[in-house]
PDB file of C-alpha atoms in Angstrom:
ATOM      1  CA  MET A   1      29.503  -6.855  11.657  1.00  0.00           C
ATOM      2  CA  LYS A   2      27.103  -7.799  14.452  1.00  0.00           C
ATOM      3  CA  ILE A   3      23.394  -7.107  14.085  1.00  0.00           C
ATOM      4  CA  LEU A   4      21.083  -7.380  17.072  1.00  0.00           C
ATOM      5  CA  ILE A   5      17.567  -8.109  15.817  1.00  0.00           C
ATOM      6  CA  THR A   6      14.592  -7.794  18.159  1.00  0.00           C
ATOM      7  CA  GLY A   7      11.553  -9.903  17.360  1.00  0.00           C
ATOM      8  CA  GLY A   8      13.599 -12.288  15.238  1.00  0.00           C
ATOM      9  CA  ALA A   9      11.404 -15.305  15.973  1.00  0.00           C
ATOM     10  CA  GLY A  10       8.426 -13.718  14.220  1.00  0.00           C
ATOM     11  CA  PHE A  11       7.555 -14.325  10.572  1.00  0.00           C
ATOM     12  CA  ILE A  12       9.305 -11.250   9.180  1.00  0.00           C
ATOM     13  CA  GLY A  13      12.188 -11.415  11.657  1.00  0.00           C
ATOM     14  CA  SER A  14      12.980 -15.072  10.970  1.00  0.00           C
ATOM     15  CA  ASN A  15      13.017 -14.438   7.223  1.00  0.00           C
ATOM     16  CA  LEU A  16      15.224 -11.370   7.722  1.00  0.00           C
ATOM     17  CA  ILE A  17      17.675 -13.413   9.795  1.00  0.00           C
ATOM     18  CA  ARG A  18      17.844 -16.092   7.097  1.00  0.00           C
ATOM     19  CA  HIS A  19      18.397 -13.444   4.420  1.00  0.00           C
ATOM     20  CA  ILE A  20      21.270 -11.855   6.339  1.00  0.00           C
ATOM     21  CA  LEU A  21      22.937 -15.169   7.166  1.00  0.00           C
ATOM     22  CA  ASP A  22      22.534 -16.457   3.594  1.00  0.00           C
ATOM     23  CA  ASN A  23      23.909 -13.311   1.946  1.00  0.00           C
ATOM     24  CA  THR A  24      26.534 -11.876   4.297  1.00  0.00           C
ATOM     25  CA  ASP A  25      29.191 -12.932   6.758  1.00  0.00           C
ATOM     26  CA  TYR A  26      27.520 -10.907   9.541  1.00  0.00           C
ATOM     27  CA  GLN A  27      26.737 -12.251  12.987  1.00  0.00           C
ATOM     28  CA  VAL A  28      23.095 -12.084  14.079  1.00  0.00           C
ATOM     29  CA  ILE A  29      21.847 -11.939  17.643  1.00  0.00           C
ATOM     30  CA  ASN A  30      18.127 -12.758  17.756  1.00  0.00           C
ATOM     31  CA  VAL A  31      16.411 -11.222  20.806  1.00  0.00           C
ATOM     32  CA  ASP A  32      12.829 -12.358  21.293  1.00  0.00           C
ATOM     33  CA  LYS A  33      10.383 -12.714  24.183  1.00  0.00           C
ATOM     34  CA  LEU A  34       8.642 -15.610  22.374  1.00  0.00           C
ATOM     35  CA  THR A  35       5.070 -14.418  22.750  1.00  0.00           C
ATOM     36  CA  TYR A  36       2.168 -15.619  20.579  1.00  0.00           C
ATOM     37  CA  ALA A  37       3.898 -14.456  17.365  1.00  0.00           C
ATOM     38  CA  GLY A  38       7.349 -15.929  18.028  1.00  0.00           C
ATOM     39  CA  ASN A  39       8.195 -19.384  16.724  1.00  0.00           C
ATOM     40  CA  LEU A  40      11.738 -20.451  17.512  1.00  0.00           C
ATOM     41  CA  ASP A  41      11.160 -23.769  15.709  1.00  0.00           C
ATOM     42  CA  SER A  42      11.246 -21.863  12.416  1.00  0.00           C
ATOM     43  CA  LEU A  43      14.926 -21.122  13.104  1.00  0.00           C
ATOM     44  CA  SER A  44      15.958 -24.446  14.682  1.00  0.00           C
ATOM     45  CA  ASP A  45      18.200 -25.355  11.743  1.00  0.00           C
ATOM     46  CA  LEU A  46      20.353 -22.300  12.595  1.00  0.00           C
ATOM     47  CA  ASN A  47      21.280 -23.566  16.063  1.00  0.00           C
ATOM     48  CA  GLU A  48      24.579 -24.946  14.747  1.00  0.00           C
ATOM     49  CA  ASN A  49      25.387 -21.781  12.766  1.00  0.00           C
ATOM     50  CA  ASN A  50      28.284 -19.971  14.475  1.00  0.00           C
ATOM     51  CA  SER A  51      27.027 -16.647  13.101  1.00  0.00           C
ATOM     52  CA  TYR A  52      23.666 -16.979  14.854  1.00  0.00           C
ATOM     53  CA  SER A  53      22.685 -16.777  18.504  1.00  0.00           C
ATOM     54  CA  PHE A  54      19.375 -16.529  20.310  1.00  0.00           C
ATOM     55  CA  GLU A  55      18.621 -14.602  23.505  1.00  0.00           C
ATOM     56  CA  LEU A  56      15.293 -14.983  25.306  1.00  0.00           C
ATOM     57  CA  ALA A  57      14.611 -11.473  26.601  1.00  0.00           C
ATOM     58  CA  ASP A  58      11.971  -8.765  26.934  1.00  0.00           C
ATOM     59  CA  ILE A  59      12.794  -5.441  25.278  1.00  0.00           C
ATOM     60  CA  CYS A  60      10.935  -3.678  28.104  1.00  0.00           C
ATOM     61  CA  ASN A  61      13.510  -4.966  30.603  1.00  0.00           C
ATOM     62  CA  GLU A  62      16.339  -2.432  30.698  1.00  0.00           C
ATOM     63  CA  LYS A  63      18.667  -4.694  32.722  1.00  0.00           C
ATOM     64  CA  GLN A  64      18.294  -7.517  30.217  1.00  0.00           C
ATOM     65  CA  MET A  65      18.899  -5.178  27.290  1.00  0.00           C
ATOM     66  CA  ASN A  66      21.988  -3.621  28.903  1.00  0.00           C
ATOM     67  CA  ARG A  67      23.361  -7.100  29.598  1.00  0.00           C
ATOM     68  CA  LEU A  68      22.829  -8.151  25.968  1.00  0.00           C
ATOM     69  CA  PHE A  69      24.429  -4.997  24.559  1.00  0.00           C
ATOM     70  CA  ASN A  70      27.443  -5.462  26.828  1.00  0.00           C
ATOM     71  CA  LYS A  71      27.698  -9.158  26.010  1.00  0.00           C
ATOM     72  CA  HIS A  72      27.325  -8.941  22.223  1.00  0.00           C
ATOM     73  CA  ARG A  73      28.573  -5.409  21.419  1.00  0.00           C
ATOM     74  CA  PRO A  74      26.320  -4.945  18.333  1.00  0.00           C
ATOM     75  CA  ASP A  75      27.157  -2.663  15.412  1.00  0.00           C
ATOM     76  CA  LYS A  76      23.557  -2.319  14.283  1.00  0.00           C
ATOM     77  CA  ILE A  77      20.125  -2.722  15.839  1.00  0.00           C
ATOM     78  CA  MET A  78      17.133  -3.833  13.802  1.00  0.00           C
ATOM     79  CA  HIS A  79      14.078  -3.336  15.984  1.00  0.00           C
ATOM     80  CA  LEU A  80      11.197  -5.512  14.759  1.00  0.00           C
ATOM     81  CA  ALA A  81       9.777  -6.604  18.125  1.00  0.00           C
ATOM     82  CA  ALA A  82       6.202  -5.372  18.430  1.00  0.00           C
ATOM     83  CA  GLU A  83       2.680  -6.294  19.280  1.00  0.00           C
ATOM     84  CA  SER A  84       1.201  -6.138  15.820  1.00  0.00           C
ATOM     85  CA  HIS A  85      -2.360  -7.389  15.380  1.00  0.00           C
ATOM     86  CA  VAL A  86      -5.007  -4.668  15.068  1.00  0.00           C
ATOM     87  CA  ASP A  87      -7.803  -6.833  16.483  1.00  0.00           C
ATOM     88  CA  ARG A  88      -5.700  -7.811  19.510  1.00  0.00           C
ATOM     89  CA  SER A  89      -4.883  -4.133  20.083  1.00  0.00           C
ATOM     90  CA  ILE A  90      -8.586  -3.361  20.372  1.00  0.00           C
ATOM     91  CA  ASP A  91      -9.070  -6.120  22.964  1.00  0.00           C
ATOM     92  CA  SER A  92      -5.829  -5.534  24.932  1.00  0.00           C
ATOM     93  CA  PRO A  93      -4.337  -2.103  24.169  1.00  0.00           C
ATOM     94  CA  MET A  94      -2.067  -2.047  27.242  1.00  0.00           C
ATOM     95  CA  GLU A  95       0.165  -4.806  25.826  1.00  0.00           C
ATOM     96  CA  PHE A  96       0.671  -2.659  22.725  1.00  0.00           C
ATOM     97  CA  ILE A  97       1.476   0.440  24.765  1.00  0.00           C
ATOM     98  CA  ASN A  98       4.009  -1.504  26.842  1.00  0.00           C
ATOM     99  CA  THR A  99       5.834  -3.318  24.050  1.00  0.00           C
ATOM    100  CA  ASN A 100       5.586  -0.819  21.208  1.00  0.00           C
ATOM    101  CA  ILE A 101       6.124   2.397  23.163  1.00  0.00           C
ATOM    102  CA  LEU A 102       7.883   1.478  26.405  1.00  0.00           C
ATOM    103  CA  GLY A 103       9.942  -1.271  24.733  1.00  0.00           C
ATOM    104  CA  THR A 104      11.094   1.116  22.011  1.00  0.00           C
ATOM    105  CA  TYR A 105      11.963   3.725  24.646  1.00  0.00           C
ATOM    106  CA  VAL A 106      14.060   1.189  26.580  1.00  0.00           C
ATOM    107  CA  LEU A 107      15.896   0.132  23.405  1.00  0.00           C
ATOM    108  CA  LEU A 108      16.520   3.737  22.422  1.00  0.00           C
ATOM    109  CA  GLU A 109      17.971   4.584  25.834  1.00  0.00           C
ATOM    110  CA  VAL A 110      20.124   1.464  26.013  1.00  0.00           C
ATOM    111  CA  SER A 111      21.283   2.120  22.434  1.00  0.00           C
ATOM    112  CA  ARG A 112      22.037   5.769  23.152  1.00  0.00           C
ATOM    113  CA  ASN A 113      24.056   5.016  26.274  1.00  0.00           C
ATOM    114  CA  TYR A 114      25.917   2.226  24.457  1.00  0.00           C
ATOM    115  CA  TRP A 115      26.535   4.378  21.338  1.00  0.00           C
ATOM    116  CA  MET A 116      27.877   7.313  23.356  1.00  0.00           C
ATOM    117  CA  LYS A 117      30.669   5.103  24.757  1.00  0.00           C
ATOM    118  CA  LEU A 118      31.795   3.760  21.367  1.00  0.00           C
ATOM    119  CA  ASP A 119      34.971   4.971  19.684  1.00  0.00           C
ATOM    120  CA  GLU A 120      34.487   7.274  16.694  1.00  0.00           C
ATOM    121  CA  THR A 121      34.768   4.510  14.083  1.00  0.00           C
ATOM    122  CA  LYS A 122      32.183   2.318  15.813  1.00  0.00           C
ATOM    123  CA  LYS A 123      29.934   5.350  16.386  1.00  0.00           C
ATOM    124  CA  TYR A 124      30.046   6.141  12.690  1.00  0.00           C
ATOM    125  CA  ILE A 125      28.807   2.689  11.589  1.00  0.00           C
ATOM    126  CA  PHE A 126      26.224   2.218  14.372  1.00  0.00           C
ATOM    127  CA  ARG A 127      22.548   2.440  13.349  1.00  0.00           C
ATOM    128  CA  PHE A 128      19.243   1.949  15.147  1.00  0.00           C
ATOM    129  CA  HIS A 129      16.865   0.703  12.444  1.00  0.00           C
ATOM    130  CA  HIS A 130      13.255   0.901  13.599  1.00  0.00           C
ATOM    131  CA  ILE A 131      10.962  -1.261  11.517  1.00  0.00           C
ATOM    132  CA  SER A 132       7.494   0.275  11.640  1.00  0.00           C
ATOM    133  CA  THR A 133       4.307  -0.101   9.623  1.00  0.00           C
ATOM    134  CA  ASP A 134       2.291   1.758   7.008  1.00  0.00           C
ATOM    135  CA  GLU A 135      -0.635   1.501   9.452  1.00  0.00           C
ATOM    136  CA  VAL A 136       0.626   4.747  11.023  1.00  0.00           C
ATOM    137  CA  TYR A 137      -0.695   6.555   7.923  1.00  0.00           C
ATOM    138  CA  GLY A 138      -4.238   5.294   8.466  1.00  0.00           C
ATOM    139  CA  SER A 139      -6.573   3.887   5.869  1.00  0.00           C
ATOM    140  CA  LEU A 140      -5.727   4.721   2.296  1.00  0.00           C
ATOM    141  CA  ALA A 141      -7.910   4.737  -0.789  1.00  0.00           C
ATOM    142  CA  LYS A 142      -7.693   1.571  -2.901  1.00  0.00           C
ATOM    143  CA  ASP A 143      -4.933   2.756  -5.250  1.00  0.00           C
ATOM    144  CA  ASP A 144      -3.231   5.186  -2.854  1.00  0.00           C
ATOM    145  CA  LEU A 145       0.303   4.705  -1.612  1.00  0.00           C
ATOM    146  CA  SER A 146       1.857   6.142   1.497  1.00  0.00           C
ATOM    147  CA  THR A 147       5.216   7.885   1.321  1.00  0.00           C
ATOM    148  CA  GLU A 148       7.588   9.407   3.839  1.00  0.00           C
ATOM    149  CA  LEU A 149       5.678  12.656   3.346  1.00  0.00           C
ATOM    150  CA  SER A 150       2.278  11.172   4.178  1.00  0.00           C
ATOM    151  CA  PRO A 151       0.711  12.544   7.359  1.00  0.00           C
ATOM    152  CA  TYR A 152       0.329  10.261  10.342  1.00  0.00           C
ATOM    153  CA  ARG A 153      -3.301   9.208  10.847  1.00  0.00           C
ATOM    154  CA  PRO A 154      -3.281   6.168  13.127  1.00  0.00           C
ATOM    155  CA  SER A 155      -6.731   4.722  13.761  1.00  0.00           C
ATOM    156  CA  SER A 156      -6.263   1.814  16.194  1.00  0.00           C
ATOM    157  CA  PRO A 157      -4.333   1.210  19.418  1.00  0.00           C
ATOM    158  CA  TYR A 158      -1.817  -0.760  17.318  1.00  0.00           C
ATOM    159  CA  SER A 159      -1.202   1.960  14.747  1.00  0.00           C
ATOM    160  CA  SER A 160      -1.183   4.644  17.451  1.00  0.00           C
ATOM    161  CA  SER A 161       1.424   2.758  19.458  1.00  0.00           C
ATOM    162  CA  LYS A 162       3.601   2.311  16.362  1.00  0.00           C
ATOM    163  CA  ALA A 163       3.198   6.001  15.443  1.00  0.00           C
ATOM    164  CA  SER A 164       4.256   6.870  18.996  1.00  0.00           C
ATOM    165  CA  SER A 165       7.330   4.670  18.705  1.00  0.00           C
ATOM    166  CA  ASP A 166       8.202   6.290  15.352  1.00  0.00           C
ATOM    167  CA  HIS A 167       8.051   9.694  17.007  1.00  0.00           C
ATOM    168  CA  LEU A 168      10.279   8.519  19.860  1.00  0.00           C
ATOM    169  CA  VAL A 169      12.873   7.289  17.370  1.00  0.00           C
ATOM    170  CA  LYS A 170      12.758  10.628  15.533  1.00  0.00           C
ATOM    171  CA  ALA A 171      13.104  12.486  18.851  1.00  0.00           C
ATOM    172  CA  TRP A 172      16.161  10.450  19.882  1.00  0.00           C
ATOM    173  CA  HIS A 173      17.746  11.365  16.576  1.00  0.00           C
ATOM    174  CA  SER A 174      16.884  15.068  16.865  1.00  0.00           C
ATOM    175  CA  THR A 175      17.711  15.407  20.552  1.00  0.00           C
ATOM    176  CA  TYR A 176      20.676  13.055  20.978  1.00  0.00           C
ATOM    177  CA  GLU A 177      21.834  12.637  17.352  1.00  0.00           C
ATOM    178  CA  LEU A 178      21.450   8.879  17.658  1.00  0.00           C
ATOM    179  CA  PRO A 179      21.865   7.527  14.109  1.00  0.00           C
ATOM    180  CA  VAL A 180      18.501   6.038  13.199  1.00  0.00           C
ATOM    181  CA  LEU A 181      16.528   4.704  10.248  1.00  0.00           C
ATOM    182  CA  ILE A 182      12.775   4.216  10.166  1.00  0.00           C
ATOM    183  CA  THR A 183      11.067   2.046   7.601  1.00  0.00           C
ATOM    184  CA  ASN A 184       7.289   1.862   7.343  1.00  0.00           C
ATOM    185  CA  CYS A 185       6.683  -1.517   5.781  1.00  0.00           C
ATOM    186  CA  SER A 186       3.525  -2.588   4.001  1.00  0.00           C
ATOM    187  CA  ASN A 187       2.112  -6.043   3.369  1.00  0.00           C
TER     188      ASN A 187
END
């Protein structure tokens, strides 16, 4: 099994990669642009691990993504790459629009075109797992919890861009039947 993980040099991504490599015999391809949140040093001990590889790439670059899909032939995509700090989104919303919306669109299209060419067995196991945030549900009361049935109420450029990307993922499933999962994580 090959899993292509975007944003794997971030805090959550690097821990996810370690968890997968420690508990499975899967191969992991870490795709990261290495912006302010990426720290490749946190994964330096994996450089000699034959099940791990790193690719410096921007998810907004369709040519780079096509090249990586063709090179690695992933079975699953775990899309964690995102601009993710609310305060930064207020100061520089365009970065969030580009990465979180356009980047997700590019990955969805590259995934869809790749998936459509797979044989039936590979198509059946393929998944596009979009890791989102509970921020898309807006502010909750102190003891409230969000669920999959909670309405979307984004209140910042960050949460709005993640809500938009969630909707794109849902649309690619509804329109093209791309097999997707969306998780809205909370810290």
